[in-house]
mmCIF file of C-alpha atoms and ligand atoms in Angstrom:
data_model
loop_
_atom_site.group_PDB
_atom_site.id
_atom_site.type_symbol
_atom_site.label_atom_id
_atom_site.label_comp_id
_atom_site.label_asym_id
_atom_site.label_seq_id
_atom_site.Cartn_x
_atom_site.Cartn_y
_atom_site.Cartn_z
ATOM 1 C CA MET A 672 -10.675 4.653 -13.221
ATOM 2 C CA ARG A 673 -11.386 3.398 -9.565
ATOM 3 C CA GLN A 674 -10.892 4.207 -6.556
ATOM 4 C CA ASP A 675 -10.798 3.140 -2.508
ATOM 5 C CA ALA A 676 -14.172 3.014 -1.118
ATOM 6 C CA ARG A 677 -13.118 5.692 1.775
ATOM 7 C CA VAL A 678 -10.332 7.322 1.421
ATOM 8 C CA ARG A 679 -10.399 8.143 -2.499
ATOM 9 C CA ILE A 680 -7.411 6.667 -4.226
ATOM 10 C CA HIS A 681 -7.000 6.393 -7.509
ATOM 11 C CA HIS A 682 -3.971 4.076 -8.938
ATOM 12 C CA LEU A 683 -2.880 4.857 -11.617
ATOM 13 C CA ASN A 684 0.005 3.721 -14.096
ATOM 14 C CA CYS A 685 1.509 7.126 -15.646
ATOM 15 C CA GLY A 686 4.486 5.702 -17.585
ATOM 16 C CA THR A 687 4.545 1.521 -19.136
ATOM 17 C CA MET A 688 8.147 0.804 -19.545
ATOM 18 C CA ARG A 689 8.873 -2.231 -22.392
ATOM 19 C CA PRO A 690 12.725 -3.062 -21.518
ATOM 20 C CA ALA A 691 14.048 -6.243 -23.136
ATOM 21 C CA GLY A 692 14.715 -9.304 -21.603
ATOM 22 C CA GLY A 693 11.166 -10.441 -21.624
ATOM 23 C CA ARG A 694 10.421 -13.087 -17.908
ATOM 24 C CA LEU A 695 14.187 -11.634 -16.359
ATOM 25 C CA MET A 696 12.391 -8.192 -16.334
ATOM 26 C CA ASP A 697 8.977 -9.286 -15.858
ATOM 27 C CA GLY A 698 8.789 -12.805 -14.092
ATOM 28 C CA HIS A 699 6.329 -13.331 -17.237
ATOM 29 C CA ARG A 700 6.962 -16.014 -20.149
ATOM 30 C CA GLY A 701 9.312 -15.590 -22.409
ATOM 31 C CA LEU A 702 12.650 -14.245 -22.892
ATOM 32 C CA LEU A 703 13.209 -12.487 -26.231
ATOM 33 C CA ARG A 704 9.976 -10.531 -25.620
ATOM 34 C CA SER A 705 9.847 -7.093 -24.317
ATOM 35 C CA ALA A 706 9.476 -6.666 -20.274
ATOM 36 C CA ARG A 707 6.290 -4.919 -18.989
ATOM 37 C CA LEU A 708 7.099 -2.252 -16.046
ATOM 38 C CA VAL A 709 5.327 0.553 -15.017
ATOM 39 C CA CYS A 710 4.826 3.628 -13.303
ATOM 40 C CA HIS A 711 2.295 3.143 -10.476
ATOM 41 C CA CYS A 712 1.142 6.635 -8.896
ATOM 42 C CA LEU A 713 -1.622 7.281 -6.282
ATOM 43 C CA LEU A 714 -3.897 9.916 -6.472
ATOM 44 C CA ILE A 715 -5.651 10.854 -3.439
ATOM 45 C CA GLU A 716 -8.197 12.638 -2.843
ATOM 46 C CA SER A 717 -7.373 14.771 0.130
ATOM 47 C CA GLY A 718 -9.237 17.203 2.605
ATOM 48 C CA ASP A 719 -6.635 19.338 1.198
ATOM 49 C CA GLY A 720 -7.213 18.970 -2.650
ATOM 50 C CA LEU A 721 -5.864 16.028 -4.801
ATOM 51 C CA VAL A 722 -2.335 14.700 -3.568
ATOM 52 C CA LEU A 723 -0.462 12.787 -6.139
ATOM 53 C CA VAL A 724 2.202 10.282 -5.098
ATOM 54 C CA ASP A 725 5.196 10.387 -7.564
ATOM 55 C CA THR A 726 4.196 12.063 -10.975
ATOM 56 C CA GLY A 727 5.532 9.377 -13.418
ATOM 57 C CA LEU A 728 6.429 10.397 -16.936
ATOM 58 C CA GLY A 729 4.640 14.025 -17.778
ATOM 59 C CA THR A 730 4.102 15.562 -21.153
ATOM 60 C CA GLU A 731 6.666 17.672 -21.315
ATOM 61 C CA ASP A 732 8.916 13.846 -21.538
ATOM 62 C CA VAL A 733 6.656 12.731 -24.406
ATOM 63 C CA GLU A 734 7.449 15.690 -26.370
ATOM 64 C CA ARG A 735 11.185 15.768 -25.958
ATOM 65 C CA PRO A 736 12.039 12.720 -24.422
ATOM 66 C CA ARG A 737 15.367 13.009 -26.117
ATOM 67 C CA GLU A 738 16.617 16.419 -23.771
ATOM 68 C CA ARG A 739 14.112 15.577 -20.662
ATOM 69 C CA LEU A 740 14.811 11.403 -20.176
ATOM 70 C CA GLY A 741 18.212 11.597 -21.933
ATOM 71 C CA ARG A 742 18.924 8.518 -24.118
ATOM 72 C CA SER A 743 20.634 6.207 -22.515
ATOM 73 C CA PHE A 744 17.550 6.248 -20.221
ATOM 74 C CA LEU A 745 15.300 6.015 -23.563
ATOM 75 C CA ALA A 746 17.283 2.658 -24.879
ATOM 76 C CA GLY A 747 17.265 0.810 -22.197
ATOM 77 C CA VAL A 748 14.486 1.147 -19.960
ATOM 78 C CA ARG A 749 11.762 1.948 -23.386
ATOM 79 C CA PRO A 750 9.291 4.012 -21.891
ATOM 80 C CA VAL A 751 6.289 3.626 -24.293
ATOM 81 C CA LEU A 752 5.761 7.415 -24.117
ATOM 82 C CA ASP A 753 2.134 7.773 -24.335
ATOM 83 C CA GLU A 754 0.391 10.999 -23.281
ATOM 84 C CA ALA A 755 -3.038 9.464 -22.404
ATOM 85 C CA GLU A 756 -1.083 8.003 -19.558
ATOM 86 C CA THR A 757 0.504 10.684 -18.023
ATOM 87 C CA ALA A 758 -0.995 12.131 -14.974
ATOM 88 C CA LEU A 759 -2.167 15.243 -16.231
ATOM 89 C CA ALA A 760 -4.322 14.085 -18.985
ATOM 90 C CA GLN A 761 -6.129 10.738 -16.014
ATOM 91 C CA VAL A 762 -6.275 14.275 -13.578
ATOM 92 C CA ARG A 763 -8.815 16.127 -16.381
ATOM 93 C CA ARG A 764 -10.340 12.384 -17.135
ATOM 94 C CA LEU A 765 -11.323 11.994 -14.130
ATOM 95 C CA GLY A 766 -13.005 15.921 -14.554
ATOM 96 C CA PHE A 767 -10.111 17.572 -12.735
ATOM 97 C CA ALA A 768 -8.526 20.703 -13.333
ATOM 98 C CA PRO A 769 -4.700 20.755 -12.633
ATOM 99 C CA GLY A 770 -4.754 23.038 -10.125
ATOM 100 C CA ASP A 771 -6.713 21.245 -8.111
ATOM 101 C CA VAL A 772 -3.874 19.345 -7.655
ATOM 102 C CA ARG A 773 -2.589 20.936 -4.327
ATOM 103 C CA HIS A 774 0.730 18.065 -3.342
ATOM 104 C CA VAL A 775 2.753 16.132 -4.970
ATOM 105 C CA VAL A 776 3.887 13.706 -2.686
ATOM 106 C CA MET A 777 7.824 12.316 -3.718
ATOM 107 C CA THR A 778 9.385 8.486 -2.904
ATOM 108 C CA HIS A 779 12.296 10.117 -4.697
ATOM 109 C CA LEU A 780 13.723 11.751 -7.878
ATOM 110 C CA ASP A 781 14.993 9.508 -10.182
ATOM 111 C CA LEU A 782 13.535 10.538 -13.971
ATOM 112 C CA ASP A 783 11.223 7.754 -14.104
ATOM 113 C CA HIS A 784 8.843 9.243 -10.848
ATOM 114 C CA ALA A 785 9.774 13.625 -11.807
ATOM 115 C CA GLY A 786 8.705 14.111 -15.281
ATOM 116 C CA GLY A 787 5.306 15.206 -14.447
ATOM 117 C CA LEU A 788 6.344 17.638 -11.683
ATOM 118 C CA SER A 789 6.435 20.511 -14.035
ATOM 119 C CA ASP A 790 2.233 19.569 -14.853
ATOM 120 C CA PHE A 791 1.547 21.297 -11.811
ATOM 121 C CA PRO A 792 3.895 23.432 -11.240
ATOM 122 C CA ASP A 793 1.374 24.882 -8.410
ATOM 123 C CA ALA A 794 1.264 22.342 -6.020
ATOM 124 C CA GLN A 795 4.158 21.670 -2.911
ATOM 125 C CA VAL A 796 6.493 19.340 -3.773
ATOM 126 C CA HIS A 797 7.118 16.703 -1.196
ATOM 127 C CA VAL A 798 10.062 15.257 -0.313
ATOM 128 C CA LEU A 799 13.100 14.343 2.024
ATOM 129 C CA ASP A 800 15.681 17.488 2.334
ATOM 130 C CA VAL A 801 18.434 14.292 1.837
ATOM 131 C CA GLU A 802 16.853 13.334 -1.598
ATOM 132 C CA LEU A 803 16.462 16.933 -3.090
ATOM 133 C CA ASP A 804 20.282 17.993 -2.278
ATOM 134 C CA ALA A 805 21.310 14.798 -4.144
ATOM 135 C CA ALA A 806 19.270 15.613 -7.420
ATOM 136 C CA LEU A 807 20.617 19.603 -7.274
ATOM 137 C CA HIS A 808 24.247 18.455 -6.418
ATOM 138 C CA PRO A 809 24.887 14.408 -8.324
ATOM 139 C CA ALA A 810 27.662 13.556 -7.018
ATOM 140 C CA SER A 811 28.129 10.298 -9.210
ATOM 141 C CA LEU A 812 27.525 9.193 -12.717
ATOM 142 C CA THR A 813 24.914 7.263 -11.502
ATOM 143 C CA GLU A 814 23.500 10.196 -10.052
ATOM 144 C CA HIS A 815 23.891 12.398 -12.834
ATOM 145 C CA ARG A 816 22.166 10.408 -15.144
ATOM 146 C CA ARG A 817 18.997 9.375 -13.140
ATOM 147 C CA TYR A 818 17.984 13.470 -12.003
ATOM 148 C CA ARG A 819 17.217 15.364 -15.254
ATOM 149 C CA PRO A 820 16.809 18.892 -14.617
ATOM 150 C CA PRO A 821 15.126 20.183 -16.945
ATOM 151 C CA GLN A 822 12.653 17.722 -15.278
ATOM 152 C CA TRP A 823 12.533 20.746 -12.708
ATOM 153 C CA ALA A 824 13.490 23.897 -14.852
ATOM 154 C CA HIS A 825 9.703 25.285 -13.838
ATOM 155 C CA GLY A 826 10.830 25.728 -9.902
ATOM 156 C CA PRO A 827 8.817 23.287 -8.221
ATOM 157 C CA ARG A 828 7.067 24.557 -5.315
ATOM 158 C CA TRP A 829 9.094 22.637 -2.586
ATOM 159 C CA ALA A 830 8.462 21.286 0.292
ATOM 160 C CA VAL A 831 11.409 19.057 1.869
ATOM 161 C CA HIS A 832 10.746 17.098 4.722
ATOM 162 C CA GLY A 833 14.194 15.996 7.559
ATOM 163 C CA ALA A 834 14.191 12.479 7.477
ATOM 164 C CA ARG A 835 13.963 11.452 11.424
ATOM 165 C CA GLY A 836 9.864 11.446 11.916
ATOM 166 C CA GLU A 837 7.479 9.123 15.335
ATOM 167 C CA PRO A 838 7.802 5.877 15.205
ATOM 168 C CA TRP A 839 5.374 3.175 12.635
ATOM 169 C CA LEU A 840 4.772 -0.227 12.519
ATOM 170 C CA GLY A 841 8.107 -0.315 13.072
ATOM 171 C CA PHE A 842 9.952 2.236 10.999
ATOM 172 C CA ASP A 843 10.624 5.850 10.777
ATOM 173 C CA ARG A 844 6.983 8.211 9.474
ATOM 174 C CA VAL A 845 7.867 12.028 8.603
ATOM 175 C CA GLU A 846 4.217 14.017 7.879
ATOM 176 C CA ALA A 847 3.525 15.361 4.529
ATOM 177 C CA VAL A 848 0.201 15.961 4.124
ATOM 178 C CA GLY A 849 -2.507 15.342 6.705
ATOM 179 C CA GLU A 850 -2.502 11.336 7.225
ATOM 180 C CA ILE A 851 0.063 10.910 4.501
ATOM 181 C CA PHE A 852 3.739 10.789 6.012
ATOM 182 C CA LEU A 853 6.892 9.772 4.046
ATOM 183 C CA VAL A 854 8.898 7.208 5.024
ATOM 184 C CA PRO A 855 12.378 6.832 4.708
ATOM 185 C CA LEU A 856 13.517 4.553 2.995
ATOM 186 C CA HIS A 857 16.954 4.563 2.279
ATOM 187 C CA GLY A 858 19.312 2.734 -0.382
ATOM 188 C CA HIS A 859 18.136 2.869 -3.744
ATOM 189 C CA THR A 860 18.922 7.166 -3.681
ATOM 190 C CA ARG A 861 20.553 9.095 -1.028
ATOM 191 C CA GLY A 862 16.933 10.374 0.223
ATOM 192 C CA HIS A 863 14.467 7.765 -0.912
ATOM 193 C CA ALA A 864 11.549 7.166 0.832
ATOM 194 C CA GLY A 865 8.571 5.251 0.417
ATOM 195 C CA VAL A 866 4.828 6.919 1.190
ATOM 196 C CA ALA A 867 2.368 5.539 3.619
ATOM 197 C CA VAL A 868 -1.886 7.105 3.045
ATOM 198 C CA SER A 869 -4.205 5.830 6.188
ATOM 199 C CA ARG A 870 -7.374 4.651 5.118
ATOM 200 C CA GLY A 871 -8.699 5.305 8.476
ATOM 201 C CA ASP A 872 -8.897 1.285 9.915
ATOM 202 C CA GLY A 873 -5.595 0.328 7.222
ATOM 203 C CA TRP A 874 -2.793 2.240 5.324
ATOM 204 C CA LEU A 875 -1.258 2.055 1.958
ATOM 205 C CA PHE A 876 2.076 1.786 1.460
ATOM 206 C CA HIS A 877 3.687 2.699 -1.395
ATOM 207 C CA GLY A 878 7.330 1.575 -1.381
ATOM 208 C CA GLY A 879 8.185 3.660 -4.402
ATOM 209 C CA ASP A 880 11.869 2.094 -5.096
ATOM 210 C CA ALA A 881 12.754 0.300 -2.696
ATOM 211 C CA PHE A 882 11.040 -2.934 -4.144
ATOM 212 C CA PHE A 883 10.043 -4.131 -7.524
ATOM 213 C CA HIS A 884 8.889 -7.168 -7.707
ATOM 214 C CA HIS A 885 5.888 -8.175 -5.524
ATOM 215 C CA GLY A 886 7.726 -11.407 -4.861
ATOM 216 C CA GLU A 887 10.466 -9.966 -3.023
ATOM 217 C CA VAL A 888 8.065 -8.692 0.095
ATOM 218 C CA GLU A 889 6.822 -12.669 0.217
ATOM 219 C CA SER A 890 8.721 -15.264 2.441
ATOM 220 C CA PRO A 891 10.953 -16.613 1.200
ATOM 221 C CA PRO A 892 11.468 -13.889 -1.588
ATOM 222 C CA ARG A 893 11.786 -14.231 -4.862
ATOM 223 C CA CYS A 894 12.317 -11.551 -8.127
ATOM 224 C CA PRO A 895 13.322 -11.705 -11.793
ATOM 225 C CA ARG A 896 17.092 -11.894 -11.921
ATOM 226 C CA GLY A 897 17.745 -9.044 -14.609
ATOM 227 C CA LEU A 898 15.802 -7.083 -11.986
ATOM 228 C CA ILE A 899 17.669 -7.699 -9.345
ATOM 229 C CA ALA A 900 20.506 -6.909 -11.229
ATOM 230 C CA PHE A 901 19.224 -3.907 -12.579
ATOM 231 C CA GLN A 902 18.379 -2.744 -8.604
ATOM 232 C CA ARG A 903 21.769 -3.685 -8.271
ATOM 233 C CA LEU A 904 23.022 -1.361 -10.273
ATOM 234 C CA MET A 905 20.520 2.073 -9.465
ATOM 235 C CA ALA A 906 21.411 1.647 -6.058
ATOM 236 C CA VAL A 907 23.472 4.204 -4.080
ATOM 237 C CA ASP A 908 23.757 1.753 -0.923
ATOM 238 C CA GLU A 909 23.507 -1.529 -1.881
ATOM 239 C CA ALA A 910 23.483 -3.123 2.017
ATOM 240 C CA ALA A 911 20.711 -0.045 3.275
ATOM 241 C CA ARG A 912 18.956 -0.867 0.566
ATOM 242 C CA ARG A 913 18.365 -5.214 1.049
ATOM 243 C CA HIS A 914 18.236 -4.403 4.819
ATOM 244 C CA ASN A 915 15.141 -1.829 3.887
ATOM 245 C CA GLN A 916 13.797 -4.779 1.622
ATOM 246 C CA GLU A 917 13.925 -7.151 4.928
ATOM 247 C CA ARG A 918 12.021 -4.801 6.970
ATOM 248 C CA LEU A 919 9.170 -4.296 3.932
ATOM 249 C CA ARG A 920 8.928 -8.282 4.457
ATOM 250 C CA ASP A 921 8.654 -8.213 8.316
ATOM 251 C CA LEU A 922 6.315 -5.205 7.544
ATOM 252 C CA HIS A 923 3.969 -7.592 5.068
ATOM 253 C CA ALA A 924 4.343 -10.666 7.877
ATOM 254 C CA ALA A 925 3.164 -8.360 10.553
ATOM 255 C CA HIS A 926 -0.213 -7.112 9.704
ATOM 256 C CA PRO A 927 -0.965 -8.784 6.267
ATOM 257 C CA ASP A 928 -4.421 -7.285 6.465
ATOM 258 C CA GLN A 929 -3.460 -3.989 7.603
ATOM 259 C CA VAL A 930 -1.419 -2.944 5.526
ATOM 260 C CA THR A 931 -1.570 -2.671 1.767
ATOM 261 C CA ILE A 932 1.817 -2.823 -0.355
ATOM 262 C CA VAL A 933 2.782 -1.696 -3.278
ATOM 263 C CA CYS A 934 5.903 -0.445 -5.015
ATOM 264 C CA ALA A 935 6.465 1.705 -8.976
ATOM 265 C CA HIS A 936 6.942 -0.447 -11.216
ATOM 266 C CA ASP A 937 4.580 -3.810 -10.916
ATOM 267 C CA PRO A 938 2.024 -4.103 -13.330
ATOM 268 C CA SER A 939 0.986 -7.246 -11.010
ATOM 269 C CA LEU A 940 0.681 -4.981 -7.618
ATOM 270 C CA LEU A 941 -1.163 -2.117 -9.889
ATOM 271 C CA SER A 942 -3.881 -4.403 -11.104
ATOM 272 C CA ARG A 943 -4.500 -6.153 -7.566
ATOM 273 C CA ALA A 944 -4.940 -2.331 -6.179
ATOM 274 C CA ARG A 945 -7.098 -1.259 -8.402
ATOM 275 C CA GLY A 946 -9.276 -5.002 -8.891
ATOM 276 C CA ARG A 947 -9.429 -5.177 -4.109
ATOM 277 C CA SER A 948 -10.363 -2.251 -4.490
ATOM 278 C CA ALA A 949 -13.057 -2.426 -7.613
ATOM 279 C CA ALA A 950 -14.124 -5.783 -6.927
ATOM 280 C CA HIS A 951 -14.649 -5.948 -3.205
ATOM 281 C CA PRO A 952 -15.292 -2.253 -2.364
ATOM 282 C CA ARG A 953 -16.377 -3.123 0.938
ATOM 283 C CA ARG A 954 -13.215 -4.982 2.192
ATOM 284 C CA ALA A 955 -10.973 -2.393 0.534
ATOM 285 C CA ALA A 956 -10.876 -0.530 3.315
ATOM 286 C CA ARG A 957 -9.539 -2.772 6.096
ATOM 287 C CA THR A 958 -6.919 -3.436 3.312
HETATM 288 ZN ZN1 ZN B 1731 11.625 3.681 -10.853
#
């Protein structure tokens, strides 16, 4: 497992997904093959124990997928369901105990992000108040489908944050744990947020599901058509989602060296982040 040089950040894939649609979904060759998407989570070695950013799919999702994830997700997104990919298994492989994970910072509570919560029942779970309200009180069919109450039936130790914070590079930031901040990015869900992690002289920014493909934060923006349609379908506020993608494009253009931007489901951003950490350890602290 690789990590950054200064602040130790491990880039984990906590759930491979193989939806149909080939290049319409992931931009690589072929229409008839399955696409490949990941659940990119961060494991940060902080001064306050381990901090996990998103949890992907957990051990109970792998063991009881129908109950935990529901049939429509299994049929449409086709997760691989490999216990070795859970955050719990990867934390152990890195030589830590599950109890070392003191905090979990959630971009949002969709089922492909919250599945591992029950593997870390003692951790504080940081989330925006609007997002927790949406998950506990779903108001539409989409919200009923995307949030899965069995994933928090164990009673997580929620640490709920308001969406108002201090200015940060054109956004708001809300302190979650030390130098790790929630950055409200409403649109994909009611209380969706990115997560900004300070690395001393730079930032790692996890955009969650605010965008799905690296081309969306580049200029001119580009994205496989199937992924565009999927994002529209899942958005609770499409105008806000698109506006926030524009803001992220501006962030990327204004601070290409200071801020490294990743998202939850793009496998190439995951491998770039891992490669940057491993191949250029001295640059990693800056990028
Ligand atoms: Zn997602």
